[in-house]
PDB file of C-alpha atoms in Angstrom:
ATOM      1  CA  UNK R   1      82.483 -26.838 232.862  1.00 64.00           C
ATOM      2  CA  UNK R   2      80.815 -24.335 230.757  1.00 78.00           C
ATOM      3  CA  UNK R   3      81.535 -22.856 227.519  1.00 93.00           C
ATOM      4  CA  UNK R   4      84.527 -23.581 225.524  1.00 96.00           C
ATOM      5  CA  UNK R   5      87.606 -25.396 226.956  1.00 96.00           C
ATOM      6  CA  UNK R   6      90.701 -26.253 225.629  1.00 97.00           C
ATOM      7  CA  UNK R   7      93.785 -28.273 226.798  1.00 97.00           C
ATOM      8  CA  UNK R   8      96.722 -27.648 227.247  1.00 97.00           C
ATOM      9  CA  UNK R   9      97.028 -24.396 227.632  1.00 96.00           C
ATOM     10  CA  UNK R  10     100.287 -24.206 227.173  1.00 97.00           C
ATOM     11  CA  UNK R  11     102.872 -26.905 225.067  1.00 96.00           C
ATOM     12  CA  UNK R  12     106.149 -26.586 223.951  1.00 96.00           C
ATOM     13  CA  UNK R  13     107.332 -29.344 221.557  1.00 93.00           C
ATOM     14  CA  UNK R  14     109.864 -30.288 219.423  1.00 91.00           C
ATOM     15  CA  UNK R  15     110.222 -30.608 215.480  1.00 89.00           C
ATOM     16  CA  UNK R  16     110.060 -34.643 215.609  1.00 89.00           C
ATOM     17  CA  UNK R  17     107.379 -35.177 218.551  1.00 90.00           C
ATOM     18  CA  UNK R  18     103.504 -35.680 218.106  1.00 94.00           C
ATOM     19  CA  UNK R  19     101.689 -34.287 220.231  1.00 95.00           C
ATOM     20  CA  UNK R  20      97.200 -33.446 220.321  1.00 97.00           C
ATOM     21  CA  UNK R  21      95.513 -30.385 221.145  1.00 98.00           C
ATOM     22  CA  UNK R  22      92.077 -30.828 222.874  1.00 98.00           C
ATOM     23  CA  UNK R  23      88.904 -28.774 222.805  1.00 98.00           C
ATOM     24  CA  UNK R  24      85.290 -29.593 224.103  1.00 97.00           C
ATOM     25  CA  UNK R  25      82.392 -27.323 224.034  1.00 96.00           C
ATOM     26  CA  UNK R  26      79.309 -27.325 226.246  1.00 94.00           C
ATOM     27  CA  UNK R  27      76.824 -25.324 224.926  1.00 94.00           C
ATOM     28  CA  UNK R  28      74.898 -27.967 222.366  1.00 93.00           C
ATOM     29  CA  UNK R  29      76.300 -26.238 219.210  1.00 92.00           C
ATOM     30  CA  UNK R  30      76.588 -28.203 216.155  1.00 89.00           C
ATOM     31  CA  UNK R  31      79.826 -26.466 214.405  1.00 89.00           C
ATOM     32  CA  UNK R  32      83.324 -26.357 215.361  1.00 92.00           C
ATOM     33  CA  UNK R  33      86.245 -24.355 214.249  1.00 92.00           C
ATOM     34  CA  UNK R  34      90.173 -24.501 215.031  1.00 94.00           C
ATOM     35  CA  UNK R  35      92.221 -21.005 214.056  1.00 94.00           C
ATOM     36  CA  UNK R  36      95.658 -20.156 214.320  1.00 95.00           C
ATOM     37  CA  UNK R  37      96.696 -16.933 215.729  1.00 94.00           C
ATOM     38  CA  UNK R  38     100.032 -15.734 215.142  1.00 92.00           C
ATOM     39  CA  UNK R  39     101.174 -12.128 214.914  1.00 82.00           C
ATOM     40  CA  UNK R  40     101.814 -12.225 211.352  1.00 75.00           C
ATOM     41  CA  UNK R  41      98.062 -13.571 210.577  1.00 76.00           C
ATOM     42  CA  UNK R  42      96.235 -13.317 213.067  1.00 76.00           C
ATOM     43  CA  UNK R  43      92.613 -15.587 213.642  1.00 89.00           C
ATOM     44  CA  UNK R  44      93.052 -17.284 210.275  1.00 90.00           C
ATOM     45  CA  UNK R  45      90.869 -20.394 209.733  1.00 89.00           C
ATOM     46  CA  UNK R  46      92.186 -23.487 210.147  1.00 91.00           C
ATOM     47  CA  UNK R  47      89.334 -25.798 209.505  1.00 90.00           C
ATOM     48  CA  UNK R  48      85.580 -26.146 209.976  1.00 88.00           C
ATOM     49  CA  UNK R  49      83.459 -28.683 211.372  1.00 88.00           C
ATOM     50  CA  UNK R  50      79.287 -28.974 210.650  1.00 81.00           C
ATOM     51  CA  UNK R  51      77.441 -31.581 212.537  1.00 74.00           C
ATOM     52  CA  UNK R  52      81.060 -33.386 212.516  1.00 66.00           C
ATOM     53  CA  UNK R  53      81.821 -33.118 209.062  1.00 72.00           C
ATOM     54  CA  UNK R  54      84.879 -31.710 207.724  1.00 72.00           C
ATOM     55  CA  UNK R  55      83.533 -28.326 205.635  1.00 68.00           C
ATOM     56  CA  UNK R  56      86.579 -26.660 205.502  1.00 68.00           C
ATOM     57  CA  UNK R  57      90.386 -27.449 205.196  1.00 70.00           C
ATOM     58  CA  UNK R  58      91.705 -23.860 204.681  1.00 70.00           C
ATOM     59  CA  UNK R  59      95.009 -24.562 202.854  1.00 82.00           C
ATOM     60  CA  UNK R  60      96.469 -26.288 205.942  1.00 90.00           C
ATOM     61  CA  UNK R  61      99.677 -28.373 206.083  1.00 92.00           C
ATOM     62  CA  UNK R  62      99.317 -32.137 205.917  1.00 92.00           C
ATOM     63  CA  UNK R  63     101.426 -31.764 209.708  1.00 94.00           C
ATOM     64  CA  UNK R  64      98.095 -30.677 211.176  1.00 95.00           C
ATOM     65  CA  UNK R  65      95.129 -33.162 211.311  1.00 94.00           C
ATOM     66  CA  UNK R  66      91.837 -32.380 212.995  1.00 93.00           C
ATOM     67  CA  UNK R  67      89.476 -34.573 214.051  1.00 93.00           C
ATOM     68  CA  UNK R  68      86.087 -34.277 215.213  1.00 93.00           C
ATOM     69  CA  UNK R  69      84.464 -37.620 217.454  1.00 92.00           C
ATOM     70  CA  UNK R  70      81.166 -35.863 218.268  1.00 91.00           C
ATOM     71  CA  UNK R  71      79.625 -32.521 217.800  1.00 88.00           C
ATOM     72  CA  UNK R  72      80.999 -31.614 221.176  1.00 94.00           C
ATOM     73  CA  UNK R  73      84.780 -32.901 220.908  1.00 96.00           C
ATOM     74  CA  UNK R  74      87.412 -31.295 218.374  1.00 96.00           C
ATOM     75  CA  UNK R  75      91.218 -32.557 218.166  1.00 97.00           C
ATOM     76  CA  UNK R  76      94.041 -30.670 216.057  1.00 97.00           C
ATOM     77  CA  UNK R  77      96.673 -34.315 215.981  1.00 97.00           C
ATOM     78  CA  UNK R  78     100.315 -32.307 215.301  1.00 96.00           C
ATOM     79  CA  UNK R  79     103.129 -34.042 214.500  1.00 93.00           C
ATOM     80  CA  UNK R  80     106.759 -32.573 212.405  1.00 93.00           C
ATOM     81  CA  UNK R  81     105.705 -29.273 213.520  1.00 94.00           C
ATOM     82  CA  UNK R  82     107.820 -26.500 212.419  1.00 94.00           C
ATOM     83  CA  UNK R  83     109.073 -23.540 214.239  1.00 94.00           C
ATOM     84  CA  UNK R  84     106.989 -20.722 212.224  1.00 93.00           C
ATOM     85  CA  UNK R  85     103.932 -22.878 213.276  1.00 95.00           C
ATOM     86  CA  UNK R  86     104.415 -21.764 217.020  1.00 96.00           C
ATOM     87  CA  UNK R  87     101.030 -19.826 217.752  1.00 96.00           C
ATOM     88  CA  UNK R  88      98.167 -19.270 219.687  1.00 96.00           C
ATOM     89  CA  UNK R  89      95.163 -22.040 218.403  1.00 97.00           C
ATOM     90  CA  UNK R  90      92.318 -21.065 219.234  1.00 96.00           C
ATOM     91  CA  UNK R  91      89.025 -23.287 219.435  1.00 96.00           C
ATOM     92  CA  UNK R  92      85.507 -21.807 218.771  1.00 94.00           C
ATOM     93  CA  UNK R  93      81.848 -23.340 218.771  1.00 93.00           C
ATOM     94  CA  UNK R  94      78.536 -21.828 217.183  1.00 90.00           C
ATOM     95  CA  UNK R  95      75.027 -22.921 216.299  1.00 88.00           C
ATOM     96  CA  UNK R  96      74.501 -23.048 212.522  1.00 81.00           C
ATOM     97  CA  UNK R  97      71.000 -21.958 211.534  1.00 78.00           C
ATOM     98  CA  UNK R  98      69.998 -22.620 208.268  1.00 73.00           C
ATOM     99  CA  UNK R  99      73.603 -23.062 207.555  1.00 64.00           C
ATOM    100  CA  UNK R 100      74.614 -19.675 208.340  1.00 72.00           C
ATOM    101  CA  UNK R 101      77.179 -18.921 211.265  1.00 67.00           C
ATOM    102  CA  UNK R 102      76.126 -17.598 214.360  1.00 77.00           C
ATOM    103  CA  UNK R 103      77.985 -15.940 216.975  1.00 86.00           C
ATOM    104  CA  UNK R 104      81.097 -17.458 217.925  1.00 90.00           C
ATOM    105  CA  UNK R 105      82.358 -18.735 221.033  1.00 92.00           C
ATOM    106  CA  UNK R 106      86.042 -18.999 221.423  1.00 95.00           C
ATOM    107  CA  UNK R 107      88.029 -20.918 223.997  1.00 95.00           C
ATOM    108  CA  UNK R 108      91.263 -19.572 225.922  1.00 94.00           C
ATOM    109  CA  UNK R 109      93.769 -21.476 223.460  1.00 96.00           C
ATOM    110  CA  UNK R 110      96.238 -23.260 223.656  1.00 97.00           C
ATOM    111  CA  UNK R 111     100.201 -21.331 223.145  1.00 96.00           C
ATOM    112  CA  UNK R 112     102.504 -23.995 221.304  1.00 97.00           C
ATOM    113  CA  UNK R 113     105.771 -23.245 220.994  1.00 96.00           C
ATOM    114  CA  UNK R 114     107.719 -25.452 218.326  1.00 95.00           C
ATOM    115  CA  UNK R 115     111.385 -25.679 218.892  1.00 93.00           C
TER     116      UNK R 115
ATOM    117  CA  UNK F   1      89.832 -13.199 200.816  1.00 78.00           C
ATOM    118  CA  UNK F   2      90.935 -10.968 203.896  1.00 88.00           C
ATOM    119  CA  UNK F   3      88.506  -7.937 204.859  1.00 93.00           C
ATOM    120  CA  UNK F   4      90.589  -4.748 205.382  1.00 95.00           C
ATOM    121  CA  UNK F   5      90.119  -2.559 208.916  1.00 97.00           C
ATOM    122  CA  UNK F   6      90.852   0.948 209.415  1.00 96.00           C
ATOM    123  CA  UNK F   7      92.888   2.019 211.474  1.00 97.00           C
ATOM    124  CA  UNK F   8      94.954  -0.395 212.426  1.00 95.00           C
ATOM    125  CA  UNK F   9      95.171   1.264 215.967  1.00 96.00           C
ATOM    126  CA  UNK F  10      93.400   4.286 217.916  1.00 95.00           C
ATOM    127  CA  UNK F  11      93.989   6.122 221.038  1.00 96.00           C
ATOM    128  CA  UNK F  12      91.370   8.028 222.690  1.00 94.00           C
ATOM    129  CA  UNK F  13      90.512   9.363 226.630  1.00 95.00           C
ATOM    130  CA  UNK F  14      87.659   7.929 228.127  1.00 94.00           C
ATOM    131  CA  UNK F  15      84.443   9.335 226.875  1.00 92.00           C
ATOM    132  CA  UNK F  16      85.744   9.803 223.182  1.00 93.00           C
ATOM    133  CA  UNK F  17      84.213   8.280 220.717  1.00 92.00           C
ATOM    134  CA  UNK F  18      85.715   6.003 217.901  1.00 93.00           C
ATOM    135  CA  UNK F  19      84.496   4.391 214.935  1.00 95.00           C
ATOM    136  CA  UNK F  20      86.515   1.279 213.535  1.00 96.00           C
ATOM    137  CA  UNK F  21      86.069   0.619 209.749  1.00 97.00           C
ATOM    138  CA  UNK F  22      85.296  -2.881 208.131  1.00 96.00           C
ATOM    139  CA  UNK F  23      85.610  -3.525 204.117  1.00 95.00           C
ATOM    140  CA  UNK F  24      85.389  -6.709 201.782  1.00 91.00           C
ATOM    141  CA  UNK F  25      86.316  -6.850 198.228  1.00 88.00           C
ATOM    142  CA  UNK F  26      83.487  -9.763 198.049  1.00 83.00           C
ATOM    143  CA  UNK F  27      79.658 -10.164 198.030  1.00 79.00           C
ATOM    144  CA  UNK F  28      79.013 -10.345 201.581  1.00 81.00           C
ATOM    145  CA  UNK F  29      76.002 -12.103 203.674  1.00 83.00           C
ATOM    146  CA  UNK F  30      76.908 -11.226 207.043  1.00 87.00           C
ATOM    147  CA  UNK F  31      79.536  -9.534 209.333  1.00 91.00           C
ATOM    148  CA  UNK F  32      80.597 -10.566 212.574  1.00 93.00           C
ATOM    149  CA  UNK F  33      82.369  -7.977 215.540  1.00 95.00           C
ATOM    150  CA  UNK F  34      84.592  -9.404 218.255  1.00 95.00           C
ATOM    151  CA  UNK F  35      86.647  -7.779 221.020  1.00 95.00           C
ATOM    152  CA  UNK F  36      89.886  -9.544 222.362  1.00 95.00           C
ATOM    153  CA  UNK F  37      91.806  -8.529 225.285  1.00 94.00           C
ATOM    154  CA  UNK F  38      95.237  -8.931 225.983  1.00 88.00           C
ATOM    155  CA  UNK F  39      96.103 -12.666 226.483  1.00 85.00           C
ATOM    156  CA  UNK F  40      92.478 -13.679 226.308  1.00 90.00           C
ATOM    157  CA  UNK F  41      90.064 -15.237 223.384  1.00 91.00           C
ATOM    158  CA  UNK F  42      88.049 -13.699 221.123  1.00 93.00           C
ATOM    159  CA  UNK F  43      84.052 -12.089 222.803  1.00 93.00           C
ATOM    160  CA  UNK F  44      81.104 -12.020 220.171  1.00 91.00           C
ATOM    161  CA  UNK F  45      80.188  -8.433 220.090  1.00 92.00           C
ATOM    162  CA  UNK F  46      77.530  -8.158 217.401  1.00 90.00           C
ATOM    163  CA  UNK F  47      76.669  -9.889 213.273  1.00 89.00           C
ATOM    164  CA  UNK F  48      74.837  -8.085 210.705  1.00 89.00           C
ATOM    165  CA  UNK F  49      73.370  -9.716 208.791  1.00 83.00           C
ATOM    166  CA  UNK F  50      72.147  -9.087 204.845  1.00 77.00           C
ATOM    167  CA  UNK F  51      68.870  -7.512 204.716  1.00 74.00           C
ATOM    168  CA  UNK F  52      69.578  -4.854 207.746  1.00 73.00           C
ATOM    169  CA  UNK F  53      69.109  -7.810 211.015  1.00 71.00           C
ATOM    170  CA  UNK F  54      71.492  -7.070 213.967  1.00 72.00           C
ATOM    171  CA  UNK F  55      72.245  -9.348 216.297  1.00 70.00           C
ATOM    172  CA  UNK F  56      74.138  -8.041 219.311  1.00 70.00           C
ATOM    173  CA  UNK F  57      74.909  -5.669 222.575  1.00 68.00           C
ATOM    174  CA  UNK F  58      72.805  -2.612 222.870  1.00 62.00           C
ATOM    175  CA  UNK F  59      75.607  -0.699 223.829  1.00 69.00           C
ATOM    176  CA  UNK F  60      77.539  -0.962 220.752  1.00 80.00           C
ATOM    177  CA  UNK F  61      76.017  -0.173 217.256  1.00 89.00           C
ATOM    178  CA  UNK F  62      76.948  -0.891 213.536  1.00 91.00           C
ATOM    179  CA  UNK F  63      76.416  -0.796 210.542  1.00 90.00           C
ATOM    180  CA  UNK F  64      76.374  -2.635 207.017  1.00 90.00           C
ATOM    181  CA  UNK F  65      76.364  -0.951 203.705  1.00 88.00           C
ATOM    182  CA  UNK F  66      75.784  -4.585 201.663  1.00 84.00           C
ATOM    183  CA  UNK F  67      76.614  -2.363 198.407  1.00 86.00           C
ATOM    184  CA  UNK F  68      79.805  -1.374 199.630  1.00 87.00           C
ATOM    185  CA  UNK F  69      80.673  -4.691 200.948  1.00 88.00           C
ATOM    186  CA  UNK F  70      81.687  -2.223 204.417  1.00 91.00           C
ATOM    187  CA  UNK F  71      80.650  -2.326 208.316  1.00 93.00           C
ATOM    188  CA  UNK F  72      81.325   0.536 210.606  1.00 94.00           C
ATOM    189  CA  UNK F  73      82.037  -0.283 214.553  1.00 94.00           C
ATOM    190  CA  UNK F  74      80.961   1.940 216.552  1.00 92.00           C
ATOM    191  CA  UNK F  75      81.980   2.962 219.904  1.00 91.00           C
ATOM    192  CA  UNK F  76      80.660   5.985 221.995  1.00 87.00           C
ATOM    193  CA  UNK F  77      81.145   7.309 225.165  1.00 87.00           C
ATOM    194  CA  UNK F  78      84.141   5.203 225.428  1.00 88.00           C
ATOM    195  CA  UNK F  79      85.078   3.397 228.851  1.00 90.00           C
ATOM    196  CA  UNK F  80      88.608   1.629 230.019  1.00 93.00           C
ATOM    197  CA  UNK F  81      86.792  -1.421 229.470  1.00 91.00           C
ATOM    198  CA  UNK F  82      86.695  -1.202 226.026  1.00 93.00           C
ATOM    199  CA  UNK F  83      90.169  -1.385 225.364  1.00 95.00           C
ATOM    200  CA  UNK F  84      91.299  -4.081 222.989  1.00 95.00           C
ATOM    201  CA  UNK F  85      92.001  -5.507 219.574  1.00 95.00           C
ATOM    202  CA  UNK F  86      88.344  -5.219 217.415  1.00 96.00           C
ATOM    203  CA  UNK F  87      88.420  -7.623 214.731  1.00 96.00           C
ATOM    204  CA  UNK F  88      85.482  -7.987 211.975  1.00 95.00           C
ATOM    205  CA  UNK F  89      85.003 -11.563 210.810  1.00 93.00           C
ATOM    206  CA  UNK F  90      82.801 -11.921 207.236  1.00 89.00           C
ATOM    207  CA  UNK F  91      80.815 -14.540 205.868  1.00 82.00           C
ATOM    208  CA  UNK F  92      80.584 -14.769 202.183  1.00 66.00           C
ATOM    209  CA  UNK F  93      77.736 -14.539 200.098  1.00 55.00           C
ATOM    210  CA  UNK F  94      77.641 -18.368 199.073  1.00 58.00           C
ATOM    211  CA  UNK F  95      76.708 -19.771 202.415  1.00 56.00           C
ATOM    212  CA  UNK F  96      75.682 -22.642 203.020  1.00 54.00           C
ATOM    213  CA  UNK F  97      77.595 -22.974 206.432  1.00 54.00           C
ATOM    214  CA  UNK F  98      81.083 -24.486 204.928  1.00 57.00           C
ATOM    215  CA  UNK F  99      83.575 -21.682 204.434  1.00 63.00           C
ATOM    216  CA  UNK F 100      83.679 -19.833 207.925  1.00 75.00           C
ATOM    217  CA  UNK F 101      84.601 -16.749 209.184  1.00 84.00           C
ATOM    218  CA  UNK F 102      87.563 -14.933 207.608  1.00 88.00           C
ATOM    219  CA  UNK F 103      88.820 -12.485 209.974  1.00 92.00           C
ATOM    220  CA  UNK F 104      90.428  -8.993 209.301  1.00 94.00           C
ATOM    221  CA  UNK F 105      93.877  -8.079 210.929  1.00 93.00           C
ATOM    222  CA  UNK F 106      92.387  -5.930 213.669  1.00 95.00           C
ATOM    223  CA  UNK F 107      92.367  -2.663 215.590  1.00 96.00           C
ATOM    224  CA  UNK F 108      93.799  -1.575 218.615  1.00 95.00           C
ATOM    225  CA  UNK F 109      91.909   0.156 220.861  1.00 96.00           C
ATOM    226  CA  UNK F 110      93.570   1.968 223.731  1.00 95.00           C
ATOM    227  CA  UNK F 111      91.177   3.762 225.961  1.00 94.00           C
ATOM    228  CA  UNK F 112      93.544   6.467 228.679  1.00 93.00           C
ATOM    229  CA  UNK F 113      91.817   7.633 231.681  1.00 91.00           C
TER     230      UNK F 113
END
C-alpha cells in the first residue's frame, strides 16, 4: 500500500448504530487530519493530529470521536449519527516542518450515508 | 474564517486561459492549491508561502499578495485534464502547526474540447 488509504469506502448506517472509519498513511508523515465534505461545506476541518496529539477539535459534535494510535493510524469512532452528517470524510497526511503544514495528501474517503 | 474564491465556476475551450481568485480577511502565512476531480480526493497542486517561496508544479503558477491577504491560480494553455473543482486552503498567520488548513468553497473548472 502506498499513500493514503481509507476504509470503508462506502457505509450506510443508521441513527442508533456505532460504527469506525479507518485511515492509515504510508508515507512517514507526522500530522493527520479528518474533513468532512458535504455540498453545503465542503473540505471543512474536522480535527488535527501532530505527532499524535489532538491540535485541533474544529467545533465538532461530541457524536464524532477521533482517535489517533500512532502517527500512521487515524480513527473517526461515530456513533448517534444524524442524517445531515451523511458526507464524504476525507483523510489527509502531511509532514510538519517547523510546525508549518506542508502539502497535503488526501485519501479516497469514505461516503457515509446516515439514515 | 473561510477564504472567499472567485468565480465560483468557469468554462473555457482548451487552450484558454483562466485565472481563479483566492482572498482571506486574515493575516495569512501560507496558501495551499488543490485540484479535485469528480468522485476523487483532493491533489496538492502548489503552497506559497510568506516571504515569496513556492512550492509546487512548474506548469501551474501563482501568486501571493501577503498585503492583500489574496492568491491568484493560474492556469494557461488550458488542457481537458485540468478540469475540476480548484480549492485554496490557508494557513493563518499564528502557526505553530495546530489550526490546519481552512479551505475555500471552490471553483469549477470545465475545460470543452
Amino acid at each position: 500500500e502506498t499513500g493514503v488509504t481509507q476504509t470503508p469506502r462506502h457505509l450506510v448506517m443508521g441513527m442508533t448504530n456505532k460504527k469506525s472509519l479507518k485511515c492509515e498513511q504510508h508515507l512517514g508523515h507526522n500530522a493527520m487530519y479528518w474533513y468532512k465534505q458535504s455540498a453545503k461545506k465542503p473540505l471543512e476541518l474536522m480535527f488535527v493530529y501532530n505527532f499524535k496529539e489532538q491540535t485541533e477539535n474544529n467545533s465538532v459534535p461530541s457524536r464524532f470521536s477521533p482517535e489517533c494510535p500512532n502517527s500512521s493510524h487515524l480513527f473517526l469512532h461515530l456513533h448517534t449519527l444524524q442524517p445531515e452528517d451523511s458526507a464524504l470524510y476525507l483523510c489527509a497526511s502531511s509532514q510538519l516542518l517547523a510546525g508549518r503544514h506542508n502539502e497535503q495528501f488526501f485519501g479516497p474517503g469514505t461516503r457515509l450515508t446516515v439514515l | 474564517q473561510q477564504p472567499v474564491q472567485s468565480p465560483q465556476a468557469v468554462i473555457l475551450r482548451e487552450g484558454e486561459d483562466a485565472v481563479i481568485n483566492c482572498s482571506s480577511s486574515k493575516a495569512l502565512y501560507s496558501v495551499h492549491w488543490y485540484r479535485q476531480k469528480h468522485g476523487e480526493a483532493p491533489v496538492f497542486l502548489m503552497i506559497l508561502l510568506k516571504g515569496g517561496e513556492q512550492k509546487g508544479h512548474d506548469k501551474i503558477s501563482a501568486s501571493f499578495n501577503e498585503k492583500k491577504q489574496q492568491s491568484s491560480l493560474y492556469l494557461t494553455a488550458s488542457q481537458l485534464s485540468y478540469s475540476g473543482t480548484y480549492f485554496c486552503g490557508t494557513e493563518r498567520g499564528s502557526g505553530g502547526g495546530a489550526d490546519g488548513l481552512t479551505f475555500g468553497k471552490g471553483t469549477h473548472l470545465i475545460i470543452q474540447p
